[in-house]
Amino acid sequence: LEIKRNAANSIKLKEQIKKQRYIMILEEMTLKVKKLSFNSERIEIKDNNYELNDNGELSDKLFSKLLSLVKVTKIHDEKAGLLSNDFYLIIREHLKLRLLSAKVIIASNLDASPSSDLAEASFLLENYFLKDSVSDEIKENLEYLIKLTTKEVINNYQGE
C-alpha cells in the first residue's frame, strides 16, 4: 500500500513538474511577443501634384485644391487596409491572450487541451508578424507545445 502511494505521489510530482515547464515556456513566449515586429507591407503612394497656370479658371483652382487634399494610393494586397498600428496592437494582444488561455488550461487541470489556443497563436504569428529570430523562436516553442499537448490528449484518452 505504501509503495502504491509513493508511486502515485511520484507520478503527480512528475505531472506537476511537466506542467510547470509548459507554463514557463508559455510565460517566456508571452514576454517575447513584445519584441515581435509587424509585417506591414509598404503601400505605394502616388504623387498627385496638379499644376495650375496663372490664367486658370476658378474650377481649375478648386480642382487643384481638392487634389492637394486627397492622397491616392495603390493597394497591392486586399489586406493592406488592415495594416494599421491599431490593428497590429490588437493582433499582438490577441496573441498574448491565446498564450494566457493555454497557460490557464494547463495550470487548472481542466479536461481540455490548449492545442486550439496554441494553433491560433501560431496562425497569428505566421500571418501578421515578420519572420525574424524572435518569431522563429516563438514558432518553434509553439510547435513543440502543440506536439506535446496533442500527444498527451491522445495518450490520456480513455475511449468510450
PDB file of C-alpha atoms in Angstrom:
ATOM      1  CA  LEU A   1       0.000   0.000   0.000  1.00  0.00           C
ATOM      2  CA  GLU A   2       2.828   2.388   0.873  1.00  0.00           C
ATOM      3  CA  ILE A   3       4.604   1.584  -2.422  1.00  0.00           C
ATOM      4  CA  LYS A   4       1.433   2.385  -4.401  1.00  0.00           C
ATOM      5  CA  ARG A   5       1.033   5.673  -2.549  1.00  0.00           C
ATOM      6  CA  ASN A   6       4.663   6.623  -3.209  1.00  0.00           C
ATOM      7  CA  ALA A   7       4.292   5.702  -6.889  1.00  0.00           C
ATOM      8  CA  ALA A   8       1.120   7.791  -7.167  1.00  0.00           C
ATOM      9  CA  ASN A   9       2.851  10.738  -5.466  1.00  0.00           C
ATOM     10  CA  SER A  10       5.809  10.354  -7.793  1.00  0.00           C
ATOM     11  CA  ILE A  11       3.549  10.422 -10.845  1.00  0.00           C
ATOM     12  CA  LYS A  12       1.731  13.501  -9.527  1.00  0.00           C
ATOM     13  CA  LEU A  13       5.050  15.227  -8.884  1.00  0.00           C
ATOM     14  CA  LYS A  14       6.263  14.452 -12.414  1.00  0.00           C
ATOM     15  CA  GLU A  15       2.998  15.811 -13.854  1.00  0.00           C
ATOM     16  CA  GLN A  16       3.363  18.991 -11.784  1.00  0.00           C
ATOM     17  CA  ILE A  17       6.957  19.475 -12.977  1.00  0.00           C
ATOM     18  CA  LYS A  18       5.891  18.939 -16.585  1.00  0.00           C
ATOM     19  CA  LYS A  19       3.048  21.458 -16.240  1.00  0.00           C
ATOM     20  CA  GLN A  20       5.389  23.973 -14.619  1.00  0.00           C
ATOM     21  CA  ARG A  21       7.794  23.575 -17.545  1.00  0.00           C
ATOM     22  CA  TYR A  22       4.983  24.158 -20.059  1.00  0.00           C
ATOM     23  CA  ILE A  23       3.823  27.221 -18.136  1.00  0.00           C
ATOM     24  CA  MET A  24       7.371  28.615 -18.030  1.00  0.00           C
ATOM     25  CA  ILE A  25       7.711  28.158 -21.811  1.00  0.00           C
ATOM     26  CA  LEU A  26       4.404  29.970 -22.338  1.00  0.00           C
ATOM     27  CA  GLU A  27       5.470  32.772 -19.988  1.00  0.00           C
ATOM     28  CA  GLU A  28       8.729  33.250 -21.894  1.00  0.00           C
ATOM     29  CA  MET A  29       6.826  33.366 -25.187  1.00  0.00           C
ATOM     30  CA  THR A  30       4.421  35.969 -23.783  1.00  0.00           C
ATOM     31  CA  LEU A  31       7.350  38.180 -22.830  1.00  0.00           C
ATOM     32  CA  LYS A  32       8.907  37.784 -26.286  1.00  0.00           C
ATOM     33  CA  VAL A  33       5.671  38.795 -28.041  1.00  0.00           C
ATOM     34  CA  LYS A  34       6.515  42.404 -27.147  1.00  0.00           C
ATOM     35  CA  LYS A  35       9.659  42.124 -29.284  1.00  0.00           C
ATOM     36  CA  LEU A  36       7.825  40.980 -32.430  1.00  0.00           C
ATOM     37  CA  SER A  37       7.884  43.233 -35.474  1.00  0.00           C
ATOM     38  CA  PHE A  38       4.786  43.778 -37.559  1.00  0.00           C
ATOM     39  CA  ASN A  39       4.644  42.520 -41.120  1.00  0.00           C
ATOM     40  CA  SER A  40       3.367  45.698 -42.749  1.00  0.00           C
ATOM     41  CA  GLU A  41       3.928  45.898 -46.470  1.00  0.00           C
ATOM     42  CA  ARG A  42       4.663  49.267 -47.972  1.00  0.00           C
ATOM     43  CA  ILE A  43       1.832  50.987 -49.744  1.00  0.00           C
ATOM     44  CA  GLU A  44       2.869  52.776 -52.906  1.00  0.00           C
ATOM     45  CA  ILE A  45       1.956  56.476 -52.735  1.00  0.00           C
ATOM     46  CA  LYS A  46       1.323  58.292 -55.974  1.00  0.00           C
ATOM     47  CA  ASP A  47       2.239  61.948 -56.162  1.00  0.00           C
ATOM     48  CA  ASN A  48      -0.743  63.868 -57.475  1.00  0.00           C
ATOM     49  CA  ASN A  49       0.530  67.404 -57.846  1.00  0.00           C
ATOM     50  CA  TYR A  50      -1.681  69.236 -60.261  1.00  0.00           C
ATOM     51  CA  GLU A  51      -0.010  72.210 -61.883  1.00  0.00           C
ATOM     52  CA  LEU A  52      -2.079  75.322 -62.203  1.00  0.00           C
ATOM     53  CA  ASN A  53      -1.208  78.052 -64.636  1.00  0.00           C
ATOM     54  CA  ASP A  54      -1.697  81.709 -63.784  1.00  0.00           C
ATOM     55  CA  ASN A  55      -4.637  82.231 -66.072  1.00  0.00           C
ATOM     56  CA  GLY A  56      -6.583  79.296 -64.678  1.00  0.00           C
ATOM     57  CA  GLU A  57     -10.267  79.416 -64.045  1.00  0.00           C
ATOM     58  CA  LEU A  58     -11.993  79.042 -60.731  1.00  0.00           C
ATOM     59  CA  SER A  59     -12.816  75.384 -61.483  1.00  0.00           C
ATOM     60  CA  ASP A  60      -9.110  74.671 -62.108  1.00  0.00           C
ATOM     61  CA  LYS A  61      -8.197  76.304 -58.793  1.00  0.00           C
ATOM     62  CA  LEU A  62     -10.869  74.308 -56.999  1.00  0.00           C
ATOM     63  CA  PHE A  63      -9.736  71.085 -58.699  1.00  0.00           C
ATOM     64  CA  SER A  64      -6.134  71.814 -57.720  1.00  0.00           C
ATOM     65  CA  LYS A  65      -7.101  72.455 -54.103  1.00  0.00           C
ATOM     66  CA  LEU A  66      -9.140  69.229 -53.914  1.00  0.00           C
ATOM     67  CA  LEU A  67      -6.297  67.146 -55.365  1.00  0.00           C
ATOM     68  CA  SER A  68      -3.866  68.576 -52.834  1.00  0.00           C
ATOM     69  CA  LEU A  69      -6.137  67.307 -50.028  1.00  0.00           C
ATOM     70  CA  VAL A  70      -6.507  63.762 -51.381  1.00  0.00           C
ATOM     71  CA  LYS A  71      -3.821  61.092 -51.357  1.00  0.00           C
ATOM     72  CA  VAL A  72      -4.148  58.378 -53.958  1.00  0.00           C
ATOM     73  CA  THR A  73      -2.602  55.028 -53.068  1.00  0.00           C
ATOM     74  CA  LYS A  74      -2.293  51.819 -54.993  1.00  0.00           C
ATOM     75  CA  ILE A  75      -3.092  48.809 -52.850  1.00  0.00           C
ATOM     76  CA  HIS A  76      -1.276  45.617 -53.831  1.00  0.00           C
ATOM     77  CA  ASP A  77      -2.866  43.412 -51.211  1.00  0.00           C
ATOM     78  CA  GLU A  78      -6.513  43.197 -50.198  1.00  0.00           C
ATOM     79  CA  LYS A  79      -5.473  43.027 -46.537  1.00  0.00           C
ATOM     80  CA  ALA A  80      -3.483  46.264 -46.816  1.00  0.00           C
ATOM     81  CA  GLY A  81      -6.370  48.247 -45.370  1.00  0.00           C
ATOM     82  CA  LEU A  82      -5.926  46.331 -42.145  1.00  0.00           C
ATOM     83  CA  LEU A  83      -2.265  47.208 -41.803  1.00  0.00           C
ATOM     84  CA  SER A  84      -2.583  49.969 -39.237  1.00  0.00           C
ATOM     85  CA  ASN A  85      -0.779  50.285 -35.932  1.00  0.00           C
ATOM     86  CA  ASP A  86      -4.033  49.828 -34.015  1.00  0.00           C
ATOM     87  CA  PHE A  87      -4.798  46.633 -35.914  1.00  0.00           C
ATOM     88  CA  TYR A  88      -1.396  45.180 -35.072  1.00  0.00           C
ATOM     89  CA  LEU A  89      -1.684  46.161 -31.428  1.00  0.00           C
ATOM     90  CA  ILE A  90      -4.974  44.282 -31.283  1.00  0.00           C
ATOM     91  CA  ILE A  91      -3.396  41.258 -33.004  1.00  0.00           C
ATOM     92  CA  ARG A  92      -0.459  41.333 -30.563  1.00  0.00           C
ATOM     93  CA  GLU A  93      -2.837  41.430 -27.584  1.00  0.00           C
ATOM     94  CA  HIS A  94      -4.912  38.621 -29.100  1.00  0.00           C
ATOM     95  CA  LEU A  95      -1.744  36.536 -29.431  1.00  0.00           C
ATOM     96  CA  LYS A  96      -0.922  37.195 -25.776  1.00  0.00           C
ATOM     97  CA  LEU A  97      -4.474  36.242 -24.760  1.00  0.00           C
ATOM     98  CA  ARG A  98      -4.210  32.942 -26.629  1.00  0.00           C
ATOM     99  CA  LEU A  99      -0.966  32.146 -24.807  1.00  0.00           C
ATOM    100  CA  LEU A 100      -2.562  33.127 -21.483  1.00  0.00           C
ATOM    101  CA  SER A 101      -5.573  30.930 -22.206  1.00  0.00           C
ATOM    102  CA  ALA A 102      -3.282  27.966 -22.910  1.00  0.00           C
ATOM    103  CA  LYS A 103      -1.438  28.678 -19.660  1.00  0.00           C
ATOM    104  CA  VAL A 104      -4.695  28.747 -17.675  1.00  0.00           C
ATOM    105  CA  ILE A 105      -5.883  25.465 -19.220  1.00  0.00           C
ATOM    106  CA  ILE A 106      -2.603  23.766 -18.320  1.00  0.00           C
ATOM    107  CA  ALA A 107      -2.487  25.186 -14.791  1.00  0.00           C
ATOM    108  CA  SER A 108      -6.127  24.494 -13.917  1.00  0.00           C
ATOM    109  CA  ASN A 109      -6.092  20.745 -14.594  1.00  0.00           C
ATOM    110  CA  LEU A 110      -9.116  21.044 -16.851  1.00  0.00           C
ATOM    111  CA  ASP A 111     -10.002  18.097 -19.002  1.00  0.00           C
ATOM    112  CA  ALA A 112      -9.277  20.194 -22.092  1.00  0.00           C
ATOM    113  CA  SER A 113      -6.371  20.679 -24.399  1.00  0.00           C
ATOM    114  CA  PRO A 114      -4.694  24.022 -25.049  1.00  0.00           C
ATOM    115  CA  SER A 115      -3.930  22.862 -28.609  1.00  0.00           C
ATOM    116  CA  SER A 116      -6.542  25.077 -30.270  1.00  0.00           C
ATOM    117  CA  ASP A 117      -5.273  28.192 -28.464  1.00  0.00           C
ATOM    118  CA  LEU A 118      -1.697  27.311 -29.368  1.00  0.00           C
ATOM    119  CA  ALA A 119      -2.671  26.670 -33.002  1.00  0.00           C
ATOM    120  CA  GLU A 120      -4.457  30.050 -33.178  1.00  0.00           C
ATOM    121  CA  ALA A 121      -1.393  31.759 -31.692  1.00  0.00           C
ATOM    122  CA  SER A 122       0.747  30.035 -34.304  1.00  0.00           C
ATOM    123  CA  PHE A 123      -1.603  31.232 -37.072  1.00  0.00           C
ATOM    124  CA  LEU A 124      -1.467  34.840 -35.833  1.00  0.00           C
ATOM    125  CA  LEU A 125       2.311  34.712 -35.602  1.00  0.00           C
ATOM    126  CA  GLU A 126       2.645  33.288 -39.093  1.00  0.00           C
ATOM    127  CA  ASN A 127       0.308  35.742 -40.801  1.00  0.00           C
ATOM    128  CA  TYR A 128       0.884  39.078 -39.091  1.00  0.00           C
ATOM    129  CA  PHE A 129       4.465  39.265 -37.867  1.00  0.00           C
ATOM    130  CA  LEU A 130       7.836  39.414 -39.576  1.00  0.00           C
ATOM    131  CA  LYS A 131       9.781  36.191 -39.729  1.00  0.00           C
ATOM    132  CA  ASP A 132      12.851  37.028 -37.674  1.00  0.00           C
ATOM    133  CA  SER A 133      14.771  35.332 -34.878  1.00  0.00           C
ATOM    134  CA  VAL A 134      12.169  36.235 -32.238  1.00  0.00           C
ATOM    135  CA  SER A 135       9.229  34.899 -34.253  1.00  0.00           C
ATOM    136  CA  ASP A 136      11.218  31.798 -35.205  1.00  0.00           C
ATOM    137  CA  GLU A 137      11.903  31.054 -31.539  1.00  0.00           C
ATOM    138  CA  ILE A 138       8.257  31.592 -30.565  1.00  0.00           C
ATOM    139  CA  LYS A 139       7.090  29.474 -33.518  1.00  0.00           C
ATOM    140  CA  GLU A 140       9.455  26.654 -32.526  1.00  0.00           C
ATOM    141  CA  ASN A 141       8.162  26.694 -28.926  1.00  0.00           C
ATOM    142  CA  LEU A 142       4.552  26.767 -30.128  1.00  0.00           C
ATOM    143  CA  GLU A 143       5.099  23.766 -32.394  1.00  0.00           C
ATOM    144  CA  TYR A 144       6.807  21.915 -29.540  1.00  0.00           C
ATOM    145  CA  LEU A 145       3.920  22.593 -27.142  1.00  0.00           C
ATOM    146  CA  ILE A 146       1.288  21.743 -29.762  1.00  0.00           C
ATOM    147  CA  LYS A 147       3.002  18.427 -30.393  1.00  0.00           C
ATOM    148  CA  LEU A 148       3.264  17.643 -26.667  1.00  0.00           C
ATOM    149  CA  THR A 149      -0.278  18.650 -25.766  1.00  0.00           C
ATOM    150  CA  THR A 150      -1.751  16.769 -28.724  1.00  0.00           C
ATOM    151  CA  LYS A 151       0.274  13.687 -27.784  1.00  0.00           C
ATOM    152  CA  GLU A 152      -0.910  13.915 -24.167  1.00  0.00           C
ATOM    153  CA  VAL A 153      -4.549  14.195 -25.206  1.00  0.00           C
ATOM    154  CA  ILE A 154      -4.182  11.060 -27.329  1.00  0.00           C
ATOM    155  CA  ASN A 155      -2.356   9.194 -24.539  1.00  0.00           C
ATOM    156  CA  ASN A 156      -4.898  10.268 -21.883  1.00  0.00           C
ATOM    157  CA  TYR A 157      -7.930   9.343 -23.991  1.00  0.00           C
ATOM    158  CA  GLN A 158      -9.831   6.601 -22.183  1.00  0.00           C
ATOM    159  CA  GLY A 159     -12.113   5.637 -25.017  1.00  0.00           C
ATOM    160  CA  GLU A 160     -15.863   5.259 -24.879  1.00  0.00           C
TER     161      GLU A 160
END
